[in-house]
XYZ file of C-alpha atoms in Angstrom:
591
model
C -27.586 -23.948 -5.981
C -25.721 -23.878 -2.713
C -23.331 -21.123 -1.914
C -19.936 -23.443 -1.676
C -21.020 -24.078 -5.663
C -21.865 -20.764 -6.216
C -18.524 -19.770 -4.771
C -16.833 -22.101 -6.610
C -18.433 -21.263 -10.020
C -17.484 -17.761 -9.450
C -13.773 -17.824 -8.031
C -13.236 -20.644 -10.744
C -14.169 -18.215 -13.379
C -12.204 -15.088 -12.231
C -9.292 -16.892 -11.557
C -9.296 -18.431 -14.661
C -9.336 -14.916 -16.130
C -6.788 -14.035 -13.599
C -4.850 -16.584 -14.853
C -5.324 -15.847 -18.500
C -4.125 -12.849 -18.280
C -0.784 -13.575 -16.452
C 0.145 -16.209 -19.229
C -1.124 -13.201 -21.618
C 0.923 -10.389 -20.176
C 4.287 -12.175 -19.415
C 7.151 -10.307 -19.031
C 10.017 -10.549 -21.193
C 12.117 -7.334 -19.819
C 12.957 -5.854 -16.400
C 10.759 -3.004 -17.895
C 7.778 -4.785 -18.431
C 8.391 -6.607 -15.094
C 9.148 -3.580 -13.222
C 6.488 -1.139 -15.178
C 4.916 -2.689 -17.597
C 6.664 -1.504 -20.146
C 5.817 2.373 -19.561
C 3.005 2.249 -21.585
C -0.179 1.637 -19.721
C -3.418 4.391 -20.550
C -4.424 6.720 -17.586
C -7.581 4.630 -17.197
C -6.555 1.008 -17.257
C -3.827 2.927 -14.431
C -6.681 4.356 -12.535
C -8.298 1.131 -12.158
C -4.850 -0.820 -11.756
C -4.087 1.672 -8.926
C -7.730 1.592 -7.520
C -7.210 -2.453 -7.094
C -3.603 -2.112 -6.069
C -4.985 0.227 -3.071
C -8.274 -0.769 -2.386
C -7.314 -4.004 -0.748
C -8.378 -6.648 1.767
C -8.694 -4.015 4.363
C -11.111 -1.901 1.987
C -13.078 -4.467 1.185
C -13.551 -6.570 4.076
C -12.530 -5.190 7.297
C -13.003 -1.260 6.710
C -16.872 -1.024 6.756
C -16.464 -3.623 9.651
C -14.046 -1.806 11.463
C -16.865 1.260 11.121
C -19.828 -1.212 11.889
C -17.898 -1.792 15.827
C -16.476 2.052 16.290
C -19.228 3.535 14.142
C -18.101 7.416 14.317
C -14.592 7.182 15.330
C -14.116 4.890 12.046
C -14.611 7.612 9.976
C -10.518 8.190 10.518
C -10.468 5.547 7.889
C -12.447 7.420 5.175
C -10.710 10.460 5.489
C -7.397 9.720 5.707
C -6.977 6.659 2.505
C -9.488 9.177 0.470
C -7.271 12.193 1.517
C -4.332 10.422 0.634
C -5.297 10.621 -2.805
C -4.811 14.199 -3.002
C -1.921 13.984 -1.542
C -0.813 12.305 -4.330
C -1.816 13.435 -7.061
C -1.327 17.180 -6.383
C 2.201 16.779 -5.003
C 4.090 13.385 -5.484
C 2.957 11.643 -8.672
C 3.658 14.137 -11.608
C 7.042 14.667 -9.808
C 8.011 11.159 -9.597
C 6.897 10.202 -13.126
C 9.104 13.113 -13.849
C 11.915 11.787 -12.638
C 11.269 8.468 -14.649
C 12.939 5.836 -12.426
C 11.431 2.917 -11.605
C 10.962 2.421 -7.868
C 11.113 4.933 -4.916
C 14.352 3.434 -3.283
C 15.680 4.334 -7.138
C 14.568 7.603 -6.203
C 15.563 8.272 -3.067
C 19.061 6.733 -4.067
C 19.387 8.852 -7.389
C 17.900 12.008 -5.418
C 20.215 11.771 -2.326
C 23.174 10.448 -4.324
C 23.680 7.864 -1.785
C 23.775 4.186 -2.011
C 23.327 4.182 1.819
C 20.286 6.062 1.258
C 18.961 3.728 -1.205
C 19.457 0.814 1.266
C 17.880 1.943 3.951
C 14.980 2.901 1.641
C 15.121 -0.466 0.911
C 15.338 -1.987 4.218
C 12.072 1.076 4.732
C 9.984 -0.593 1.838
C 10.437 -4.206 2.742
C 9.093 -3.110 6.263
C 6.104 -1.821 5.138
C 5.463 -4.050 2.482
C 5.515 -6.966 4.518
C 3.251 -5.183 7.083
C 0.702 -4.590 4.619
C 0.749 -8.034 3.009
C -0.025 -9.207 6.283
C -3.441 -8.158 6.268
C -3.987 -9.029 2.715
C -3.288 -12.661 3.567
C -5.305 -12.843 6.647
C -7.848 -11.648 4.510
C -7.855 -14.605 1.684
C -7.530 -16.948 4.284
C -10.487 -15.522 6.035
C -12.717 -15.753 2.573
C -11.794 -19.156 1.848
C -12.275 -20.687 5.555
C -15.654 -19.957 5.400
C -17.116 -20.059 1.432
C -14.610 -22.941 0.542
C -14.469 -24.688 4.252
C -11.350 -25.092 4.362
C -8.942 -23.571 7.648
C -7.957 -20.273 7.465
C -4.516 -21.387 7.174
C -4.636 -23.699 4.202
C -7.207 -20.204 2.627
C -3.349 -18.478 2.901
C -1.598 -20.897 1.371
C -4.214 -21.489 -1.837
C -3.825 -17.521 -1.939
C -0.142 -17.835 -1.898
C -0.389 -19.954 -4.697
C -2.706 -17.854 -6.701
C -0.626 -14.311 -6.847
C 2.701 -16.750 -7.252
C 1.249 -17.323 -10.714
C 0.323 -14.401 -12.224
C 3.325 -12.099 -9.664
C 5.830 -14.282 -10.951
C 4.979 -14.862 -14.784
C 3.788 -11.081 -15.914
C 5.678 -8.761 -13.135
C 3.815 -5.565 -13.260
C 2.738 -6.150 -16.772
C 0.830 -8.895 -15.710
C -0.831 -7.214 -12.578
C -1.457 -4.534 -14.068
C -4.194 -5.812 -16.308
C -5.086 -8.534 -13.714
C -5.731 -5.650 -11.552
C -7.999 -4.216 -13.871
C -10.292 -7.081 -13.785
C -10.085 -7.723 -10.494
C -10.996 -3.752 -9.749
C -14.800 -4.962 -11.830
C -15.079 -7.878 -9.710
C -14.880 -6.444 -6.267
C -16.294 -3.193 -7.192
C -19.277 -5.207 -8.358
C -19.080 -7.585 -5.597
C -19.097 -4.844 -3.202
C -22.230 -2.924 -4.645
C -24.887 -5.601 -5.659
C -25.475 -6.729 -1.909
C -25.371 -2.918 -1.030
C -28.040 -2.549 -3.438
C -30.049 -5.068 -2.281
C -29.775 -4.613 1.611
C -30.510 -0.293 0.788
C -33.427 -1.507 -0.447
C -34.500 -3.992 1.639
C -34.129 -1.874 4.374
C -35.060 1.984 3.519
C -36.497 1.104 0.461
C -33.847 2.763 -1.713
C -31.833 1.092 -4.039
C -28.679 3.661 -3.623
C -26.988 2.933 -0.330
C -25.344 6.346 0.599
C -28.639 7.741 0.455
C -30.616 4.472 2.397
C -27.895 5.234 5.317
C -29.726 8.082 6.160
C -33.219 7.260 4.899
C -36.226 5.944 7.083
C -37.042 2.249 8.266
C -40.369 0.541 8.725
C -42.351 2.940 10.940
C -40.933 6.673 10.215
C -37.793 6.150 12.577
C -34.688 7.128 10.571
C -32.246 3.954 10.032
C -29.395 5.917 12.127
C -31.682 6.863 15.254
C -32.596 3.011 15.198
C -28.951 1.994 15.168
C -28.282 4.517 18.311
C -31.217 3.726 19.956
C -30.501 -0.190 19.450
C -26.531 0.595 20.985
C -27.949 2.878 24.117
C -30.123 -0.146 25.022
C -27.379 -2.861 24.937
C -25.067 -0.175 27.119
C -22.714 0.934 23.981
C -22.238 4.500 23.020
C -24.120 6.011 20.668
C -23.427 4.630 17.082
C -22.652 8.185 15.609
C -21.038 9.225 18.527
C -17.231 8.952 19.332
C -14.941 8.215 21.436
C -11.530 9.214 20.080
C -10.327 12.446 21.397
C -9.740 14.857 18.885
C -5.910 15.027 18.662
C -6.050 11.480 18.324
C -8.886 11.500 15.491
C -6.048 14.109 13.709
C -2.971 11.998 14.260
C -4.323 8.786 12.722
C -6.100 11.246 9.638
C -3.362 12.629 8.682
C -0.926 9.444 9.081
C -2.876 7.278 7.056
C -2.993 9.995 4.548
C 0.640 10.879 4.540
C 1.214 6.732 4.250
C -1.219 6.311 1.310
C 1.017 8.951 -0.318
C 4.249 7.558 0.708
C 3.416 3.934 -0.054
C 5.985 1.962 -2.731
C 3.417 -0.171 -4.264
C 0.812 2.581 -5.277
C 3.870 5.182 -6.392
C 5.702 2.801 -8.737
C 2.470 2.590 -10.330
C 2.847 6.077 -11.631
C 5.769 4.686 -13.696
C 3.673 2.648 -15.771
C 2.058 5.484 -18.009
C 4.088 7.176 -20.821
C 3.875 10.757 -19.800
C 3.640 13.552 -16.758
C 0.346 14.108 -17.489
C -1.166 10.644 -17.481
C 0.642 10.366 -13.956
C -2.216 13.003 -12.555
C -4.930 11.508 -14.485
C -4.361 8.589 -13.322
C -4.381 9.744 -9.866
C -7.725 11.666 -10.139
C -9.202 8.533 -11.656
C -7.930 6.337 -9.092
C -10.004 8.473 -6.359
C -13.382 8.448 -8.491
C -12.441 4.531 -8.720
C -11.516 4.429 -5.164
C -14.464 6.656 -3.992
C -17.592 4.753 -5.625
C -16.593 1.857 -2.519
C -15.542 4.284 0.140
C -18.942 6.783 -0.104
C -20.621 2.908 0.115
C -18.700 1.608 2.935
C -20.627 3.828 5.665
C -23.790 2.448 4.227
C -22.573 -1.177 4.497
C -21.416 -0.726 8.177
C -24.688 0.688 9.413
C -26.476 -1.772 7.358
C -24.556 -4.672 8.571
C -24.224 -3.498 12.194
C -28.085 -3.206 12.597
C -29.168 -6.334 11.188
C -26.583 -8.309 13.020
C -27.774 -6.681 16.112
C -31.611 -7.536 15.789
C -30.210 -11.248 14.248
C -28.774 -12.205 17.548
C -29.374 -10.352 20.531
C -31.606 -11.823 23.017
C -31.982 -14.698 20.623
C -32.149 -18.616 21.405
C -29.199 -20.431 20.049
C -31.749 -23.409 18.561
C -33.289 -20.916 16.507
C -30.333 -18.573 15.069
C -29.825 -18.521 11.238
C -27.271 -21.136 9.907
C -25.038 -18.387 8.989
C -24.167 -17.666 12.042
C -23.168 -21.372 13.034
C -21.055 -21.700 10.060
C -18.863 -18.625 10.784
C -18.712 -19.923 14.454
C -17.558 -23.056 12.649
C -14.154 -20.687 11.425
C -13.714 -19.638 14.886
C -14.583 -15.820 13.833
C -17.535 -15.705 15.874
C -18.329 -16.921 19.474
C -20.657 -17.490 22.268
C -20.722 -18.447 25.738
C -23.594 -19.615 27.568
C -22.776 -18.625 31.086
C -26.633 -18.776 32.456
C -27.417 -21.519 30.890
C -30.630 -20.110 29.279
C -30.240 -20.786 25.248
C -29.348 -17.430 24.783
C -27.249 -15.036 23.356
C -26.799 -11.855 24.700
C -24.737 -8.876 22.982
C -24.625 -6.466 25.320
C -21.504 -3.887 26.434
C -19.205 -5.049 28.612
C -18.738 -8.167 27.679
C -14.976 -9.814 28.522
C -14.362 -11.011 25.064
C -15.391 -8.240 23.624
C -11.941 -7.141 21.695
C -10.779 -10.250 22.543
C -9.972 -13.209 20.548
C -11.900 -16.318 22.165
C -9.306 -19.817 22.742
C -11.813 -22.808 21.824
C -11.787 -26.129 22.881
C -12.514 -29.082 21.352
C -16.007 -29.703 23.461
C -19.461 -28.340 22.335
C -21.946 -26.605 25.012
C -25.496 -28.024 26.032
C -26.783 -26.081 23.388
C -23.874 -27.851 20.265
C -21.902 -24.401 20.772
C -18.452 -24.276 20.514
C -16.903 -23.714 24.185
C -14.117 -21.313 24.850
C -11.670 -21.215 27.866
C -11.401 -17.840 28.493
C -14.904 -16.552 28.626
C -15.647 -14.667 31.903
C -17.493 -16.985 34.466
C -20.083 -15.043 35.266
C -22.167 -13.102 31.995
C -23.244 -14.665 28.462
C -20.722 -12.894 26.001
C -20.842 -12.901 22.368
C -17.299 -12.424 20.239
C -17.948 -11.386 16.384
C -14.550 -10.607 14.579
C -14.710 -7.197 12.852
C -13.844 -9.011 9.319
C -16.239 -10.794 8.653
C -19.312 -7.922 8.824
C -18.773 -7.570 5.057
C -18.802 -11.280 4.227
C -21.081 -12.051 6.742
C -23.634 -9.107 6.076
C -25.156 -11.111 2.578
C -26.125 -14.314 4.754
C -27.226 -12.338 7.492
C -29.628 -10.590 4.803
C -30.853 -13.581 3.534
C -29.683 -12.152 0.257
C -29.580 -15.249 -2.503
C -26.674 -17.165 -2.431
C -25.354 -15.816 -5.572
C -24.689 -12.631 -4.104
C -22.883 -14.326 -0.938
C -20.636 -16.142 -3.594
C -20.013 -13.106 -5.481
C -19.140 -11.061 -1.972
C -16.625 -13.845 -1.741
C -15.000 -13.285 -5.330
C -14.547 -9.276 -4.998
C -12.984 -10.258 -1.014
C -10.278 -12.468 -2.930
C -9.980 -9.829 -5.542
C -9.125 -7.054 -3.588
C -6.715 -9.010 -1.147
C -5.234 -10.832 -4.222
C -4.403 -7.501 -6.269
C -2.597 -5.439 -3.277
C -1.076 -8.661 -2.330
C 0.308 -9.117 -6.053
C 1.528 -5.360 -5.998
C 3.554 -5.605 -2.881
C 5.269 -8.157 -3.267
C 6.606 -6.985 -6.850
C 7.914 -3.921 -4.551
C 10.051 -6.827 -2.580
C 10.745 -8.262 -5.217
C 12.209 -5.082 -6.983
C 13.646 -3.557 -4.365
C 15.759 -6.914 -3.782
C 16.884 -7.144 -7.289
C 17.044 -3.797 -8.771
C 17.686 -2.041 -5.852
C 20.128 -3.897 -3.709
C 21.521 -6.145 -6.699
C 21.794 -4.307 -10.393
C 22.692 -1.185 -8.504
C 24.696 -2.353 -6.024
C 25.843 -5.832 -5.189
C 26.372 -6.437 -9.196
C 25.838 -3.816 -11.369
C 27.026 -5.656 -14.243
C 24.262 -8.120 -13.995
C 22.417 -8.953 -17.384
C 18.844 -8.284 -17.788
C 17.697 -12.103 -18.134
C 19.507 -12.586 -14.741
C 18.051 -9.912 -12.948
C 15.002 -11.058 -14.380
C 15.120 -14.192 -12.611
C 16.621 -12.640 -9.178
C 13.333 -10.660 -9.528
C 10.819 -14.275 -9.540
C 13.322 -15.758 -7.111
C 12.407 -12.639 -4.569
C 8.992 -13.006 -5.182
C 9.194 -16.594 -4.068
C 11.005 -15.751 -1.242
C 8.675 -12.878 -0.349
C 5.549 -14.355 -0.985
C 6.108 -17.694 1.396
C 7.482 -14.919 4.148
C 3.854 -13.283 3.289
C 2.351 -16.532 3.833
C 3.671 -16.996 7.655
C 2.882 -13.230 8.421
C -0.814 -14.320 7.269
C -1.206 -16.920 9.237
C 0.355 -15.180 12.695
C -0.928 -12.282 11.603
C -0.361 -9.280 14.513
C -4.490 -8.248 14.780
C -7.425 -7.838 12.333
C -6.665 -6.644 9.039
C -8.073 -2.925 8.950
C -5.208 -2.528 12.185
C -2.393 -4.039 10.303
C -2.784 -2.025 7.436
C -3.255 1.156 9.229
C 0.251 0.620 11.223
C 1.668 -0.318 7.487
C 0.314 3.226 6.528
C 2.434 4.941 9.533
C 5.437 3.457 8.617
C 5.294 4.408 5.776
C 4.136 8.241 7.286
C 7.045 8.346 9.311
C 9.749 7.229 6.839
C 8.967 7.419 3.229
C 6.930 10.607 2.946
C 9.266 13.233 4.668
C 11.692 11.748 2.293
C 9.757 12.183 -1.116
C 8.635 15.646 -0.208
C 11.496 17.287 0.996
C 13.798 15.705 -1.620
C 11.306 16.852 -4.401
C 10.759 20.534 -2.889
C 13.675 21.443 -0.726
C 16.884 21.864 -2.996
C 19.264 22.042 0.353
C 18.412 18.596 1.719
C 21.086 16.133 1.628
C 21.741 12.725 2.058
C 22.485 12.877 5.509
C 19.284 14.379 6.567
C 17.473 11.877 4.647
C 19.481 9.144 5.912
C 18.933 10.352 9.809
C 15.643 11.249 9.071
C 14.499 7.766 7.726
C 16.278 6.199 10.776
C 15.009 8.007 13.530
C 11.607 7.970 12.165
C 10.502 3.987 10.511
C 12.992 3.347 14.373
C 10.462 5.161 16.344
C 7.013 4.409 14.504
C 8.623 0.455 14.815
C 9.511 0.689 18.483
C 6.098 2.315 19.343
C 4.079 -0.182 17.503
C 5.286 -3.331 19.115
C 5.859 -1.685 22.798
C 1.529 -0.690 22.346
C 0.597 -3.030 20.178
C 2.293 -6.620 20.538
C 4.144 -6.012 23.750
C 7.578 -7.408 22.515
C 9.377 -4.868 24.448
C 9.647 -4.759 27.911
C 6.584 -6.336 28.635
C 4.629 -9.477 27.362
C 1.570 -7.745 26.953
C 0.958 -4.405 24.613
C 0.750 -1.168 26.825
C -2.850 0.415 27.845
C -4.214 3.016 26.107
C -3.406 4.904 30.009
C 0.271 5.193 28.886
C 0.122 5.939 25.229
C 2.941 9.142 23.934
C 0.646 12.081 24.113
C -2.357 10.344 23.965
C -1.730 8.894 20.480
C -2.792 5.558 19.408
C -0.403 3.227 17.656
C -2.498 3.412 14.086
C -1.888 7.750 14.686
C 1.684 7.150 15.592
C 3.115 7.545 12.382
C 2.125 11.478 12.293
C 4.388 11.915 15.466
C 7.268 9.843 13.971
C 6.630 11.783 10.526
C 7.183 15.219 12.324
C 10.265 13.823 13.981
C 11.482 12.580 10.636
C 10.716 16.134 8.828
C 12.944 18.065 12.275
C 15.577 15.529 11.979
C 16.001 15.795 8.027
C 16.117 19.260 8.073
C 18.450 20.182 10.655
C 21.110 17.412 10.390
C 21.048 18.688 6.564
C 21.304 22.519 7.823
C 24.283 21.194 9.649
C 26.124 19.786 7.058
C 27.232 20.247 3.109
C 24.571 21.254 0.741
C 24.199 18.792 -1.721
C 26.075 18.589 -5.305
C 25.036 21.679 -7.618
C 24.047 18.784 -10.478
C 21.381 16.957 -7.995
C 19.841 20.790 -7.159
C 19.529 21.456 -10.904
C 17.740 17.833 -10.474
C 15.454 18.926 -8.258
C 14.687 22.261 -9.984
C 13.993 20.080 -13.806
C 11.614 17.298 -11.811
C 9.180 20.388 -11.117
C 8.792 21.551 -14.858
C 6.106 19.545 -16.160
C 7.729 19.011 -19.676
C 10.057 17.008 -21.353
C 9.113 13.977 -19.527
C 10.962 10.665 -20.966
C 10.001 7.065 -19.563
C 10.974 5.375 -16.891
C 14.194 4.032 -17.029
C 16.874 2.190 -14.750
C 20.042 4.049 -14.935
């Protein structure tokens, strides 16, 4: 069978399942819309979590993004893994404590400020929709190319898809369509790992193939540096980054992972303390069976794709490589008119998106307007090395299809978890404890699936302008959520003397500056049309590491504007001093 019908038989089948289990789970009460009823078991959590987190940047564009900066991606690894800890030792038996059911409840209840709770609000929706960017890049990505169809209509079918099972179950719903789809990708990301390890070293288990041999002795890693020195690139497992930098984006993307809404309300959904930290510690083995892989993939996928194309006549390259050229995700110009392609360093597209025209070369290439006049250049867009890196193993085409299921399962499940935080945060947050706190339960029940809608056709037009490749928008989510959320969680759960008004100023001055840097270096909104070189970055800090900087601002800003002013009400420090004993633990409520 062909792969479109293999990717149809196999998205047709886990949707359906999907689907089943929406209809299944549907929510009845805010509770089991907002946490599923309090009752879920540490490991259908892990799993949920594990799916919830691992999403369309995990899957597809992480082990690309380390296939193209090859050391320097290692940031990536360490800081979502290290997140982990973050969370489980310090954040998610306190927060379960507490029993509430979203973090703007939190920071609300904890800083006895409805002002606080808004602009927690205002902080979630930010990052939110920043994340769900990326996750609907990445359907529409999956779809363009296994259902050939354009990226933007992929966004919209995926809009459609987490509409149904989002708006019928609520977190009941996801939560067990999360656990499903954590099998799928999982799977779908380890059977072509399997294969290629093999195919390649000769062992089946990829973290260990990585650094195994290749046909004739030479290790697989000295190949891959020795194939970059000759095309002019640094060596593979050499970097770049300078150290401080390497630190700043570490240590923001860990602080976001344990500061993001949508993976902390799931911690609400278990019945007690306890299953909060298991949870946790089996949402990193969950988490960490893909991430140890995801190395392995990059090498894997960066090597063959090198030895696929370089220095290779366009007549005679694979069909895969037409069709993705077909989505506009890959490139080539033919500036010497010899047939073809070279990938070699320097390059003026490389980084850069290629503008196509409607004409085809000498050679049935698709031309692009901005290619330099004077080299050959080849563009490949970082994610599609995990989709692409089946076809370009000649793998059979039921492992391509199956690649395609687990992308759409991790971009669907992270997708479906965000926007309940949007949703919730709209109607629980600003409206039953605000706007109208008299509101009944089947009313706020439908404000909920009316936010949803909102949010996820707002998701929709983010995914089809998306601001770069996936892997980058979900790293900036990850800083804004460094530089506002997690100052705010930890201080308020460990320092009894901060107030409302240092948490207030601190959020402010810190999602402000992580939001100002971002588009000034990354979009170029402000000031200037184009983003900012890398010359004139804040202390050498790239806009992914930001969100450390902006986090230590936050923490200075919290604590002495709270130093400065009234200690906070003797029953919210008795608060503080209960949420640390880990007993007595009752479930999540919403008052």
């Amino acid at each position: 069978m062909s792969v479109q019908l293999w990717t149809w038989i196999l998205v047709g089948i886990t949707f359906s399942i999907y689907f089943g289990i929406a209809i299944w789970a549907r929510a009845g009460s805010t509770k089991e819309f907002y946490v599923a009823g309090g009752g879920v078991s540490p490991l259908a959590n892990g799993m949920a979590t594990a799916a919830d987190w691992m999403s369309a940047a995990s899957f597809i564009s992480m082990a690309g993004i380390i296939s193209f900066a090859g050391y320097d991606g290692s940031v990536y690894l360490m800081g979502w893994t290290g997140g982990y800890v973050l969370l489980a030792l310090l954040l998610a038996p306190y927060l379960r404590k507490f029993g509430k059911f979203t973090v703007p409840d939190f920071i609300g209840d904890r800083y006895y400020s409805n002002t606080a709770r808004t602009v927690a609000v205002i902080c979630a929706l930010i990052v939110s929709f920043t994340y769900v960017a990326g996750q609907m890049r990445g359907v529409g990505i999956v779809f363009s190319q296994f259902l050939q169809v354009d990226i933007n209509i992929g966004v919209i079918i995926g809009m459609a898809v987490v509409l149904v099972f989002a708006f019928l179950g609520g977190m009941k719903g996801i939560t067990y369509t999360q656990v499903a789809q954590y099998c799928v990708l999982i799977f779908a990301f380890m059977v072509p790992a399997f294969f290629i390890s093999m195919q390649m070293t000769g062992n089946p288990i990829p973290q260990m193939g990585m650094g195994g041999k290749v046909e004739g002795g030479t290790f697989l890693l000295d190949k891959l540096d020795a194939l970059h020195t000759q095309l002019g690139f640094n060596e593979y497992t050499s970097g770049t980054k300078s150290t401080w930098d390497v630190f700043a984006i570490t240590l923001a993307l860990m602080a976001g992972t344990a500061g993001l809404p949508h993976v902390i309300v799931r911690f609400f959904t278990v019945p007690k303390v306890k299953d909060a930290r298991k949870s946790a510690g089996l949402a990193l083995l969950f988490i960490a069976i893909l991430y140890t892989t995801a190395p392995a993939i990059a090498v894997f996928a960066r090597t063959n794709l090198i030895e696929t194309v370089d220095n290779k006549s366009y007549t005679e390259i694979p069909q895969w490589f037409k069709n993705w050229e077909d989505t506009g995700l890959i490139a080539w110009a033919d500036k010497n008119n010899d047939g073809k392609i070279q990938y070699v360093a320097g390059n003026a597209l490389e980084g850069k998106k290629p503008v196509f025209t409607d004409a085809r070369g000498a050679n049935g290439e698709r031309l692009i307007s901005n290619a330099n006049t004077s080299s050959n250049e080849l563009y490949v867009d970082r994610d599609i090395m995990v989709l692409a890196n089946p076809e370009i193993a000649n793998l059979p085409n039921w492992v391509i299809a199956l690649v395609a299921a687990g992308g759409l399962a991790a971009a669907l499940s992270t997708a479906a978890g965000l926007l309940l935080v949007i949703s919730t945060s709209i109607s629980h947050d600003l409206i039953k404890k605000q706007i109208k706190p008299d509101i009944s339960e089947k009313a706020e029940l439908m404000a909920a699936r009316i936010a949803i809608l909102v949010a996820i056709i707002i998701a929709g037009i983010f995914g089809i302008y998306p601001p770069g490749f996936v892997a980058a928008v979900v790293a900036l989510a990850f800083g804004l959520a460094a530089a506002s959320f997690f100052p705010a969680i930890i201080l308020g759960i460990f320092d009894k003397r901060m107030n409302s008004k240092g948490a207030i100023a601190g959020m402010i001055v810190g999602i402000t500056l992580m939001l100002f840097y971002m588009i000034r270096y990354k979009t170029g909104l402000i000031g200037v049309m184009d983003a900012r070189p890398a010359s004139e970055w804040w202390f050498g800090t790239s806009p992914e590491g930001f969100g450390t900087v902006a986090m230590i601002i936050n923490v200075i800003v919290s604590v002495v504007v709270s130093r400065m002013t009234a200690p906070p009400p003797e029953n919210v420090q008795e608060m503080v001093e209960s949420i640390r004993i880990p007993s007595n633990a009752g479930e999540a409520s919403s008052h």
